[in-house]
Coordinates of C-alpha atoms (C1' of nucleotides) in Angstrom, one line a residue:
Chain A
X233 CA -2.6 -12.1 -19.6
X234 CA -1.1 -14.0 -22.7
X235 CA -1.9 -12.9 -26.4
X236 CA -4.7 -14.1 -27.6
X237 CA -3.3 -14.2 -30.9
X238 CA -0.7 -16.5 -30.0
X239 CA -3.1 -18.9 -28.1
X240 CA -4.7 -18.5 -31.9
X241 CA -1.4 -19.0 -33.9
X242 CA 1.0 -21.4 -31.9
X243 CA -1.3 -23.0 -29.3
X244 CA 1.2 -25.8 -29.3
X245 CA 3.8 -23.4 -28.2
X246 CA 1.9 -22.0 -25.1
X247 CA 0.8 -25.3 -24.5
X248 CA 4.2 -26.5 -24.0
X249 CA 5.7 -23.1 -22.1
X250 CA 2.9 -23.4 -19.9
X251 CA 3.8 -27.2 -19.0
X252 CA 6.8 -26.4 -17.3
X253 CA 5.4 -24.9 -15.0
X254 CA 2.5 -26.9 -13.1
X255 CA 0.4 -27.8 -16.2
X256 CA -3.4 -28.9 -15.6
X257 CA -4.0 -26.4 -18.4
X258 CA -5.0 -28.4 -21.1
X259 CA -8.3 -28.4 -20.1
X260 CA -8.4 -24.7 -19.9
X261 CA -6.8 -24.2 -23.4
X262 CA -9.1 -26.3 -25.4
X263 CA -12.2 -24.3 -23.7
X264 CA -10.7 -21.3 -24.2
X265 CA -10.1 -22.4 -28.0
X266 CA -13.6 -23.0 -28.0
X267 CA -15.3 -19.9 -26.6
X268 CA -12.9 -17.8 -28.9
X269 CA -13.8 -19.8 -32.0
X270 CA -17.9 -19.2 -30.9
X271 CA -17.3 -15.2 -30.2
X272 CA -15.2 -14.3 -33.8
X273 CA -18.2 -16.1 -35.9
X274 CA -20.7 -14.4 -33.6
X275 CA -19.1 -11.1 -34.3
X276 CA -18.3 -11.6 -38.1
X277 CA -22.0 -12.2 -38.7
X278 CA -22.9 -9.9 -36.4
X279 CA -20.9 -7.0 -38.1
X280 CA -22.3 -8.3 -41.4
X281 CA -25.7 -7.2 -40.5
X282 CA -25.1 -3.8 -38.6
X283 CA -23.5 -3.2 -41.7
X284 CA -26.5 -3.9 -43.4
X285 CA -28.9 -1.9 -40.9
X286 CA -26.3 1.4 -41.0
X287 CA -26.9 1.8 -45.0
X288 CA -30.6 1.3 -44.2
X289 CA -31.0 3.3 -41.6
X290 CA -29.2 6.2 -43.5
X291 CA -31.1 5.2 -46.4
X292 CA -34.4 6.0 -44.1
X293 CA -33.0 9.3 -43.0
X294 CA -32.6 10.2 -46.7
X295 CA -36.3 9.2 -47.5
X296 CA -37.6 11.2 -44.8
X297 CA -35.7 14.4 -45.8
X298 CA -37.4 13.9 -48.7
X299 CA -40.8 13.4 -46.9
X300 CA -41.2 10.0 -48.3
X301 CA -43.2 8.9 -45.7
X302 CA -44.5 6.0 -46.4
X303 CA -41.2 4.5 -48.3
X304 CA -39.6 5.5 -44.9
X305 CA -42.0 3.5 -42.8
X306 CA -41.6 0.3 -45.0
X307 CA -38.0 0.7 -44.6
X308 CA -38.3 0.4 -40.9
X309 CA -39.7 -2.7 -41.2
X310 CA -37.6 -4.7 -42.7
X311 CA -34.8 -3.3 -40.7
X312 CA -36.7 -3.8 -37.6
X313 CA -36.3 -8.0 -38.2
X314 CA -32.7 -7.5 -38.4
X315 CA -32.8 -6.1 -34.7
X316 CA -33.7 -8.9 -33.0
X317 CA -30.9 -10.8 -34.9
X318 CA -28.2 -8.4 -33.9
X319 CA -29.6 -8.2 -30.6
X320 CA -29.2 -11.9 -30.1
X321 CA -26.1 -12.3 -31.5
X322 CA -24.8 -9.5 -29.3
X323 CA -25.5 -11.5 -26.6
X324 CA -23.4 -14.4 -27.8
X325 CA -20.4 -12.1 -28.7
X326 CA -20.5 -10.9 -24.7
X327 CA -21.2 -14.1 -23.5
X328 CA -18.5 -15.7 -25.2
X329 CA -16.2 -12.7 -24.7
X330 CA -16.7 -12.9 -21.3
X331 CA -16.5 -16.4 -20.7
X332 CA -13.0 -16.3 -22.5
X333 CA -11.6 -13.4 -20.9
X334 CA -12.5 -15.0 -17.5
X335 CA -10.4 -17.7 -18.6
X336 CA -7.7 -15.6 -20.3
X337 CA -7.4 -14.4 -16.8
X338 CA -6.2 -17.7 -15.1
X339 CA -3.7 -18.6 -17.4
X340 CA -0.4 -18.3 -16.2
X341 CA 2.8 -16.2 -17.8
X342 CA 5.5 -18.0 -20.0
X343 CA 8.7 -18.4 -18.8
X344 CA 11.3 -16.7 -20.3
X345 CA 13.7 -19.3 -22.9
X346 CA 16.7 -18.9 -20.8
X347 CA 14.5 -19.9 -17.3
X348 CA 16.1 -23.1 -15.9
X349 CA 13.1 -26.4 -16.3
X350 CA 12.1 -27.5 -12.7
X351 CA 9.4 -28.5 -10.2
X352 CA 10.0 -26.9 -7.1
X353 CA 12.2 -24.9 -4.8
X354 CA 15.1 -27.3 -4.8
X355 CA 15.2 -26.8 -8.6
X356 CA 16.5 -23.5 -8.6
X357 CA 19.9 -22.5 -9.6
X358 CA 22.0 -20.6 -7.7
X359 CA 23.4 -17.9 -9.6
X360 CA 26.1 -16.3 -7.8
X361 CA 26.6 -15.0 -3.8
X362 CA 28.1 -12.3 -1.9
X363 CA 30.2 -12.2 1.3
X364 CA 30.3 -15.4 4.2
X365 CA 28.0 -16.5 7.2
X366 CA 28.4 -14.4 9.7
X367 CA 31.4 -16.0 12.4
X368 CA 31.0 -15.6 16.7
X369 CA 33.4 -16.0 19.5
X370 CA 30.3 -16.7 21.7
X371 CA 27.1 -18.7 21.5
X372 CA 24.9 -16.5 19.6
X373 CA 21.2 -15.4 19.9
X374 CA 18.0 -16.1 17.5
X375 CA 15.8 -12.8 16.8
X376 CA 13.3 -13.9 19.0
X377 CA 15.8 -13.6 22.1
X378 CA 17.2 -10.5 21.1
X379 CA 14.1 -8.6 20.5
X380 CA 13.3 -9.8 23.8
X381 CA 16.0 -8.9 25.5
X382 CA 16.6 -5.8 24.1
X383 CA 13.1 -4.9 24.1
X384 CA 12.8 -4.4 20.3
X385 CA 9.5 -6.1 19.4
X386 CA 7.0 -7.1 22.0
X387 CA 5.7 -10.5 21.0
X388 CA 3.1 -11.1 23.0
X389 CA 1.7 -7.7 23.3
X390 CA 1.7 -7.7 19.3
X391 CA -0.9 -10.9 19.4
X392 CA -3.1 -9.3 22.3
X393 CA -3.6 -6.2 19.9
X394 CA -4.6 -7.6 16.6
X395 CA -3.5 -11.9 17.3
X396 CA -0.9 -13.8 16.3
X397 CA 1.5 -12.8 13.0
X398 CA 1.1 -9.3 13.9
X399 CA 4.4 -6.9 15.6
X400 CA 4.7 -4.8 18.4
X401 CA 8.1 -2.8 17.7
X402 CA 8.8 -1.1 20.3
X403 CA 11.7 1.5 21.2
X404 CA 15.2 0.7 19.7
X405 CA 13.0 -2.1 17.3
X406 CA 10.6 0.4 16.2
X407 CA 13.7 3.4 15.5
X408 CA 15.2 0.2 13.4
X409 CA 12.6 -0.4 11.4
X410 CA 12.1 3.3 10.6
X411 CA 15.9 3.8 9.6
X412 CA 16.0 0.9 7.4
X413 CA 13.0 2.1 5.4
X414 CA 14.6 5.9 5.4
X415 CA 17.9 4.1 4.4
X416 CA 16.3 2.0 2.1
X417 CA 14.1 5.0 0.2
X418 CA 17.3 7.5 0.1
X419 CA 19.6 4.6 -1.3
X420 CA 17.4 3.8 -4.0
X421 CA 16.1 7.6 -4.7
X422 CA 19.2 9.5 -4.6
X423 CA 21.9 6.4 -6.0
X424 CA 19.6 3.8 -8.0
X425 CA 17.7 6.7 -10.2
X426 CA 14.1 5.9 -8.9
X427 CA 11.0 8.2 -8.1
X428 CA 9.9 7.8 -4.8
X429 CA 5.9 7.4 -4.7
X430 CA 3.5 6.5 -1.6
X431 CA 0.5 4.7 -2.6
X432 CA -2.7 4.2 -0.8
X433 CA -2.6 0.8 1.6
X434 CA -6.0 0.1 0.3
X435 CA -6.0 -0.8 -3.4
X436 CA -9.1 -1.7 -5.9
X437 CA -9.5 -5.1 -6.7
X438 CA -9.1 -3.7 -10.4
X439 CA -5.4 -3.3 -9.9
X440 CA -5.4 -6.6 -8.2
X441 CA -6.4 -8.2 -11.5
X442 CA -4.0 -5.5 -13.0
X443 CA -0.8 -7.2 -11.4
X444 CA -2.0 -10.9 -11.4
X445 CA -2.5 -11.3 -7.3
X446 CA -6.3 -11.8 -8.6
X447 CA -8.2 -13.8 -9.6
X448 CA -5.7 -16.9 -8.1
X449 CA -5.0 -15.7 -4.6
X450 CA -8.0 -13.7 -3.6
X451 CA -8.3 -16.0 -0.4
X452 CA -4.5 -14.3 0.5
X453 CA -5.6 -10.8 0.8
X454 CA -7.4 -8.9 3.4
X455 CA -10.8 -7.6 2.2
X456 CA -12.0 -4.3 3.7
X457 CA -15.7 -3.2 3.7
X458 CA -17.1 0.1 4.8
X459 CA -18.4 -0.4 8.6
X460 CA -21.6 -2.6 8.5
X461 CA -22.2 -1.9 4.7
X462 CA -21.8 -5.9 3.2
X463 CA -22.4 -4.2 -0.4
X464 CA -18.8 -2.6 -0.1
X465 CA -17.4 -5.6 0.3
X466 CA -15.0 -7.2 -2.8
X467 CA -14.3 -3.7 -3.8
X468 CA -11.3 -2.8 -1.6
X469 CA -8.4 -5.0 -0.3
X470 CA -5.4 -4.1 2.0
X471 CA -1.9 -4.0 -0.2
X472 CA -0.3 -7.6 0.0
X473 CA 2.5 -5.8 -2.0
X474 CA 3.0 -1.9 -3.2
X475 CA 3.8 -3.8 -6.8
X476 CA -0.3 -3.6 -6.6
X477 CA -0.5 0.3 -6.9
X478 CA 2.9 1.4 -8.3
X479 CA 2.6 -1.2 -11.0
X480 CA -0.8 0.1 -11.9
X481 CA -0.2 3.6 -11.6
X482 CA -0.4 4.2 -15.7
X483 CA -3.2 1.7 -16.2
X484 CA -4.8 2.2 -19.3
X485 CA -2.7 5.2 -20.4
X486 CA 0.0 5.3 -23.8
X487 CA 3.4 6.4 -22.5
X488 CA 4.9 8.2 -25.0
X489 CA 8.4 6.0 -25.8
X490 CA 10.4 9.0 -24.5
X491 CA 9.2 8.6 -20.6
X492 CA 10.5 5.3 -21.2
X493 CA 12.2 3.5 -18.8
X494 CA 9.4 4.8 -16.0
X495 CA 11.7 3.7 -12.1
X496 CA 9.1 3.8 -8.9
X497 CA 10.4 2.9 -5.6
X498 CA 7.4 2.7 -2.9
X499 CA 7.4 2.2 0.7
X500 CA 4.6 0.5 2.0
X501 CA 3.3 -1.8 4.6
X502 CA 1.8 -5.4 3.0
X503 CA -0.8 -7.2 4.0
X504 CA -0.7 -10.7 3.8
X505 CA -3.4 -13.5 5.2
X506 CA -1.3 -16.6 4.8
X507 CA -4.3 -18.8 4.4
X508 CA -3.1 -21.8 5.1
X509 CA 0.2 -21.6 6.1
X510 CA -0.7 -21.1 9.7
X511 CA 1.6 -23.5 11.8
X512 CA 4.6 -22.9 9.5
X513 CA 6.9 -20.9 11.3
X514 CA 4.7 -18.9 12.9
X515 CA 7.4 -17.8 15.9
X516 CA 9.3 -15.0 15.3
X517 CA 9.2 -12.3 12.4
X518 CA 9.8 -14.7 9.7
X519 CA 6.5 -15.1 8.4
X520 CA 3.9 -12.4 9.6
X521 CA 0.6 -10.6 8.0
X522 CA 2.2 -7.4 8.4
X523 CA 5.2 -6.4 7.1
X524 CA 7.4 -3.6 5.9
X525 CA 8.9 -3.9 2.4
X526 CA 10.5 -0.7 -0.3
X527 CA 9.5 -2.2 -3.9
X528 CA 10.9 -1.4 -7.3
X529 CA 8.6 -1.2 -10.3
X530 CA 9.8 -0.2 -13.5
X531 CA 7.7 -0.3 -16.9
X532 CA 10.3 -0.4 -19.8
X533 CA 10.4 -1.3 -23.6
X534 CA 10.6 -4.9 -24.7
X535 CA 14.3 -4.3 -26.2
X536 CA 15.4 -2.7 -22.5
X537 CA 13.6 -5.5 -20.2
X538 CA 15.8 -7.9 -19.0
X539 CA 18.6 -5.4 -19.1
X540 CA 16.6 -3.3 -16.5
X541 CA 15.7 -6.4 -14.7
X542 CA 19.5 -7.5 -14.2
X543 CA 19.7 -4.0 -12.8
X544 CA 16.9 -4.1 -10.7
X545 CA 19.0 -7.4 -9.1
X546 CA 21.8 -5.2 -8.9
X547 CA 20.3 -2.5 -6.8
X548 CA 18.4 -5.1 -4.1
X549 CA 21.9 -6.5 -3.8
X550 CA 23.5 -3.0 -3.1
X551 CA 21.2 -2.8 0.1
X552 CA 22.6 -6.1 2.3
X553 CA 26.4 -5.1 0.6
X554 CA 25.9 -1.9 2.1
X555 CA 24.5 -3.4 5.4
X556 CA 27.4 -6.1 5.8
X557 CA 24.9 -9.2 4.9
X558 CA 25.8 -12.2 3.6
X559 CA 23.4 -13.7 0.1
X560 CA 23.0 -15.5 -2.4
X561 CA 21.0 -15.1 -5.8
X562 CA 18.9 -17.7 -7.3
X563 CA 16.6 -18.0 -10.3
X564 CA 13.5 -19.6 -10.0
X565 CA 12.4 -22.8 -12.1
X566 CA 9.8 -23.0 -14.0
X567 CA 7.7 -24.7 -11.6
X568 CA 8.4 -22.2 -9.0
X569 CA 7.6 -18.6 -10.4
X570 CA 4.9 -16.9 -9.4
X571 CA 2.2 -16.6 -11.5
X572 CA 3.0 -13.3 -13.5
X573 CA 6.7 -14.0 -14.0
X574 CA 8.4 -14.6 -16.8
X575 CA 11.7 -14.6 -15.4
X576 CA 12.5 -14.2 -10.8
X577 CA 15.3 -13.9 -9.2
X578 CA 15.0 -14.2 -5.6
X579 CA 17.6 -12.9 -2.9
X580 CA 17.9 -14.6 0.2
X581 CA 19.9 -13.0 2.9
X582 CA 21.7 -15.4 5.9
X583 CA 20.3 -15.8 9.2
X584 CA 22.6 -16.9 11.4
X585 CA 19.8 -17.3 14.6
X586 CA 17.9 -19.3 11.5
X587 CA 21.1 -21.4 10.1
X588 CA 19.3 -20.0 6.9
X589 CA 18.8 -18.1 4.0
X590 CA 15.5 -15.9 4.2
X591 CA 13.9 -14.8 0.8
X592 CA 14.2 -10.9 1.3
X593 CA 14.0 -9.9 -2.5
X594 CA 11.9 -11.4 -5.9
X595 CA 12.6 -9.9 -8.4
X596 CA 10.9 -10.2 -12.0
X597 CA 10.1 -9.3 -15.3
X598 CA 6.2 -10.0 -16.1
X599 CA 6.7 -8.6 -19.3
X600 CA 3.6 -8.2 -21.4
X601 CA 2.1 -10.2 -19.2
X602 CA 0.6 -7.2 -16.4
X603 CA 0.2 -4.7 -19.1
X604 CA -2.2 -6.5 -21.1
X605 CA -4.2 -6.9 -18.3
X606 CA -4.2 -3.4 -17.3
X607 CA -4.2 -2.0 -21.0
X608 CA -0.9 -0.1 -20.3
X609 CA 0.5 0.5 -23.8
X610 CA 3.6 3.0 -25.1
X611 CA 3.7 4.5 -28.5
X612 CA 6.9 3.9 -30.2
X613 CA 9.2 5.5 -32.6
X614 CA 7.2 4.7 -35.4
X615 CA 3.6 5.5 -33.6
X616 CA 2.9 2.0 -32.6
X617 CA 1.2 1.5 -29.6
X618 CA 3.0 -1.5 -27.7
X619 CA 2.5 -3.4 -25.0
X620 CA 5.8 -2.6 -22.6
X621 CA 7.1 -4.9 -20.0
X622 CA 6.7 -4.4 -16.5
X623 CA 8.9 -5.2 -13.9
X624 CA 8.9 -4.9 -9.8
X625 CA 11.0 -6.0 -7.2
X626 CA 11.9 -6.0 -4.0
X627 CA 14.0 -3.6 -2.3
X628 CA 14.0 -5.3 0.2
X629 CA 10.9 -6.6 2.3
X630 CA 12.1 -5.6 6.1
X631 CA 11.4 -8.1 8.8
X632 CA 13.6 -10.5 7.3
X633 CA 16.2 -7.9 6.6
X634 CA 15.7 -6.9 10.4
X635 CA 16.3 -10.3 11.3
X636 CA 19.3 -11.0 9.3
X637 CA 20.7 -7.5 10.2
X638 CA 20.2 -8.2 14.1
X639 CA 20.9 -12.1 13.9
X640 CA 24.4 -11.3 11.6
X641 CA 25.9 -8.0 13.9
X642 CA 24.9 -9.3 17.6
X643 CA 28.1 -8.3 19.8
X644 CA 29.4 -10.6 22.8
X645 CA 28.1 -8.0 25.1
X646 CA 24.8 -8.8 23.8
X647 CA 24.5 -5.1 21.9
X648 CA 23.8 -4.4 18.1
X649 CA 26.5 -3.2 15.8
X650 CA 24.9 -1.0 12.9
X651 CA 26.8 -0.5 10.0
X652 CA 27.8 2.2 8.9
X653 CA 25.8 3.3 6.6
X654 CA 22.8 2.9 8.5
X655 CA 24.1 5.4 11.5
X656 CA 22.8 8.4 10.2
X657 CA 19.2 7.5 10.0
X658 CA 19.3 5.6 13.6
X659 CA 21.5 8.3 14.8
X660 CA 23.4 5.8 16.5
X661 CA 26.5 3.2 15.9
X662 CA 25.3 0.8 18.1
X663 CA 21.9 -0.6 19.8
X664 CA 22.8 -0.9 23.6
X665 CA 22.5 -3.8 25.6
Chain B
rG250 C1' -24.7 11.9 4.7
rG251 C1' -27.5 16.5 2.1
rA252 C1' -27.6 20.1 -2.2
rA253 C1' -26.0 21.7 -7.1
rG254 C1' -23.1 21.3 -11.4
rG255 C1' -20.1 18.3 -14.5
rG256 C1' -17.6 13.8 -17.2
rU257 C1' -16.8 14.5 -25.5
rG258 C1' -10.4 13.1 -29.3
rG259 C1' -3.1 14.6 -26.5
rC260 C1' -5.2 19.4 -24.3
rU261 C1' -9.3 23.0 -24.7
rG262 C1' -14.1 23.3 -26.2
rA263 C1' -18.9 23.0 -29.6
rG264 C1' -22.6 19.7 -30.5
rU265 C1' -29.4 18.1 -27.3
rG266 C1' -32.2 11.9 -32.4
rG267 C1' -30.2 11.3 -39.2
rU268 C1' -23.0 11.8 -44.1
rU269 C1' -20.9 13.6 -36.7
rA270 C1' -15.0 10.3 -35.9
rA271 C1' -17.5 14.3 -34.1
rA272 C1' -17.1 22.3 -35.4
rG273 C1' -13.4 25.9 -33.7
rG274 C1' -8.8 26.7 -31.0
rC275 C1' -3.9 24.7 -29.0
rA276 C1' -0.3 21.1 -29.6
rC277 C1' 1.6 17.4 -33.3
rC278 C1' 3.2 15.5 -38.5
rU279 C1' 3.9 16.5 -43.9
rG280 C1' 4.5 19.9 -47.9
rA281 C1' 5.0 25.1 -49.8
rC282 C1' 7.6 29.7 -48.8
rU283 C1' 12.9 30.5 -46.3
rC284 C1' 20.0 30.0 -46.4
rG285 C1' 17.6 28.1 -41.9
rA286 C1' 14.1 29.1 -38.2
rA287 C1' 9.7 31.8 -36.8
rA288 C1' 5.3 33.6 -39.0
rU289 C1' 1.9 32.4 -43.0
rC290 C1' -0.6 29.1 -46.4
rA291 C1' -2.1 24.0 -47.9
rG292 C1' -2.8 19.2 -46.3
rG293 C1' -2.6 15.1 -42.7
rA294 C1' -3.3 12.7 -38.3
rG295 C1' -7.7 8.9 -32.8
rA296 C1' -8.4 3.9 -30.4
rU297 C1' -9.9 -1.3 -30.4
rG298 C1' -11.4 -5.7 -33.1
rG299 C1' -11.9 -8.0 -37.9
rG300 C1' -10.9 -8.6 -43.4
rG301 C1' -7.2 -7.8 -47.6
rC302 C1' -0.5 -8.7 -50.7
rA303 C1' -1.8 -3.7 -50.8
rA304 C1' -4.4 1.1 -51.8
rC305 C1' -8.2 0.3 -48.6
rC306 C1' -12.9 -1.9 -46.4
rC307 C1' -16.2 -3.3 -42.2
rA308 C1' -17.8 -3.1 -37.0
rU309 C1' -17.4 -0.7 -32.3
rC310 C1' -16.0 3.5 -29.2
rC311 C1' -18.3 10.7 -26.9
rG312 C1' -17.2 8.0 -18.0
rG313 C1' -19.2 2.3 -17.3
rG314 C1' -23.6 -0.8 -17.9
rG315 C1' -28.7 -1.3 -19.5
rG316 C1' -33.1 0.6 -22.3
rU317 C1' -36.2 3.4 -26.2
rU318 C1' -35.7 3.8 -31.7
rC319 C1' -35.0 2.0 -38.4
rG320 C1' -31.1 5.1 -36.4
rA321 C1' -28.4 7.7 -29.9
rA322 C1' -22.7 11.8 -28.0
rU323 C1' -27.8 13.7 -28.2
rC324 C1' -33.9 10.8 -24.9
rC325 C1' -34.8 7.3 -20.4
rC326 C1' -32.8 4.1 -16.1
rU327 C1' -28.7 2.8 -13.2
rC328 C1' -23.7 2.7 -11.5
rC329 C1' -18.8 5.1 -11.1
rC330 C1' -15.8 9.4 -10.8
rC331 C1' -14.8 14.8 -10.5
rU332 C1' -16.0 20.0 -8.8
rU333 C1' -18.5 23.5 -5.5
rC334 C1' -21.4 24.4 -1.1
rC335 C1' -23.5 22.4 3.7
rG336 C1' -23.1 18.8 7.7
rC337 C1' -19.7 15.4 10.3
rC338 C1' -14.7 14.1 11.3
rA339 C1' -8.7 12.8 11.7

RNA sequence: GGAAGGGUGGCUGAGUGGUUAAAGGCACCUGACUCGAAAUCAGGAGAUGGGGCAACCCAUCCGGGGGUUCGAAUCCCUCCCCUUCCGCCA
């Protein structure tokens, strides 16, 4: 959520920032001028007159401490006139604030000054990469055929359980997929200085709002209801990211400046309907609506955020160095951040099977932007309470990685190298043919 | 699902219609005392929104929402959450 003072004070400044990205928000800004306009002269009158009916109430008290009855009853009233008043103008300060905040809700984050002016994916600078595509002495496989032939995911048995988009990992696939989450967790816990945390996989649609994933893509996420019970539905979604729990997991509290920079890394499973998209790459384990993924959060001061954000980059990269994996880093355009973002930098890992890069990492700074709407403040040195930024990350999502990590270490002999640093949590250098 | 008891400031804990932003205690800040600290004494200090150059002023906030009343932390309705016991269950 932007500030509403500086939709007051520079509306030509947002109005600009928030044409970069998609724009169509003119509209939106005038209303939203207008409700805020109608609810500040609603409540300046309003306060006016509860002013007025406080001194006269007390006033009445007075007079019947002094058994002034009658005084007392012709004090009540006049007073009694000003109630219906206050009452209705009540109802125009909630209907206005409501209206606005609604809107408030909708609006997009800036992007950051130093956020490179674009339209789409093909606008986005690449900032720097790590490492070469992957060379073979033989004709090597996609995924799909390796998991097939060595039996790591089973496809079609995935679809027959819950349809299509969803995996079977089976044996050697599903011991992979375990290790690279353990991996993952340890790396970041024990060398990158974050608290490890496991959230619940179902999340309120409170912290959903919290993070920004509502109210614009609602019709992305899995609703959950109690059995039969239609009344419980809207209440309860299935995680799409653990940034929707960990990021929200000091909603509406004051930090104290000293706890300052708070690091969570979370495992979790994410949820993901893909309205929409169905169709588009739908072989494989490229784009499914159940994945594995580790995520960074951290919640930092203003002064520290983008310094904690370069970081954050720095420890998703650590994971595909460590795992032999060739990447690059680019920075999203204006047009092409997601909603919440001030500022993403996305890692995408090669796939030699693909003959691409596969987005395995987004990493951002939201700034304000998450903990206005989830009224998560700091006190600072001088006993301000401040609005902190809030960052997450990825660290990495895993069936991409799992892909790139198969696709880029296939041996001639049609068996899986692992690298090194890996082995311990597989127990195993290699995944036989 | 059934029964009972609770949700008050950073914590603890009073308050059951009228100077109550809310006693007392703990923690915190300032000052005095001290070489310094502890102890003691005195004082201060909540949040949000709005107004003012400022000292300050106004409104709202005692789990959320609604109602009764001139006036609600206090009475009524409703929802949420927590604790204990019973039932069911991984």
């Amino acid at each position: 959520m932007l500030d509403i003072k500086m939709l007051r004070d520079r509306p030509d400044h947002v109005r600009e920032r928030l044409a970069t990205r998609h724009g169509g928000d003119e509209a939106r800004l005038e209303e939203l001028r207008a409700l805020d306009e109608r609810r500040r002269a609603a409540v300046s009158e309003v306060e006016q007159l509860k002013s007025q009916r406080n001194s006269a109430s007390k006033e009445i008290g007075a007079l019947m401490g002094q058994k002034k009855l009658a005084e007392a009853e012709a004090r009540k009233a006049e007073v009694r006139t000003l109630g219906d008043r206050i009452a209705a103008l009540d109802r125009t300060v909630a209907e206005s604030e409501a209206a606005r905040d609604a809107l408030m809700l909708t609006l997009p984050n800036l992007p950051h000054a130093s956020v490179a002016l674009g339209r789409e994916a093909a606008d986005n600078p690449e900032v720097r990469r790590y490492g070469a595509p992957a060379t073979f002495d033989f004709t090597p496989r996609n995924h799909i055929e390796l998991c097939e032939r060595l039996s790591l995911i089973d496809f079609a048995r995935g679809a027959k359980l819950s349809g299509s988009g969803f995996l079977l990992y089976t044996g050697w696939g599903a011991r992979l997929e375990r290790a690279l989450i353990q991996f993952l967790l340890e790396l970041h816990t024990t060398e990158h200085g974050y608290t490890e945390v496991a959230p619940p996989y179902i999340i309120g649609e409170h912290c959903m709002v919290g993070v920004g994933q509502f109210p614009k893509f609602k019709d992305q996420a899995y609703a959950v209801q109690e059995g039969l019970d239609a009344s419980t539905m809207g209440k309860l979604y299935l995680l799409p990211t653990a940034e929707a729990p960990v990021a929200n997991i000091h909603r509406e509290e004051i930090l104290p400046a000293v706890r300052l920079p708070v690091r969570y890394c979370a495992y979790s499973p994410c949820f993901r309907a893909e309205a929409g998209a169905a169709g588009v790459g739908t072989r494989g384990m490229i784009r499914v609506h159940q994945f594995d993924k580790v995520e960074l959060i951290k919640i930092t001061t203003p002064e520290t955020g983008y310094a904690e954000l370069e970081a954050m980059v720095g420890n998703a990269e650590r994971v595909l160095q460590l795992l032999g994996l060739h990447y690059r880093v680019i920075n999203l355009c204006t047009g092409d951040m997601g909603f919440a973002s001030a500022k993403t930098y996305d890692i995408e890992v090669w796939a030699p099977g693909q003959g691409a890069f596969l987005e395995v990492s987004s990493c951002s700074n939201t700034e304000e932007f998450q903990a206005r709407r989830m009224n998560l403040r700091y006190k600072d040195a001088s006993g301000e309470n401040r609005f902190p930024h809030v960052l997450n990350g990825s660290g990495t999502a895993l069936a991409r990685l799992f892909v790139a990590l198969i696709e880029t270490h296939q041996q001639a002999d049609g068996s899986i190298a692992i690298p090194e640093p890996l082995r311990p949590h597989l127990r195993a250098d290699r995944i036989p043919a």
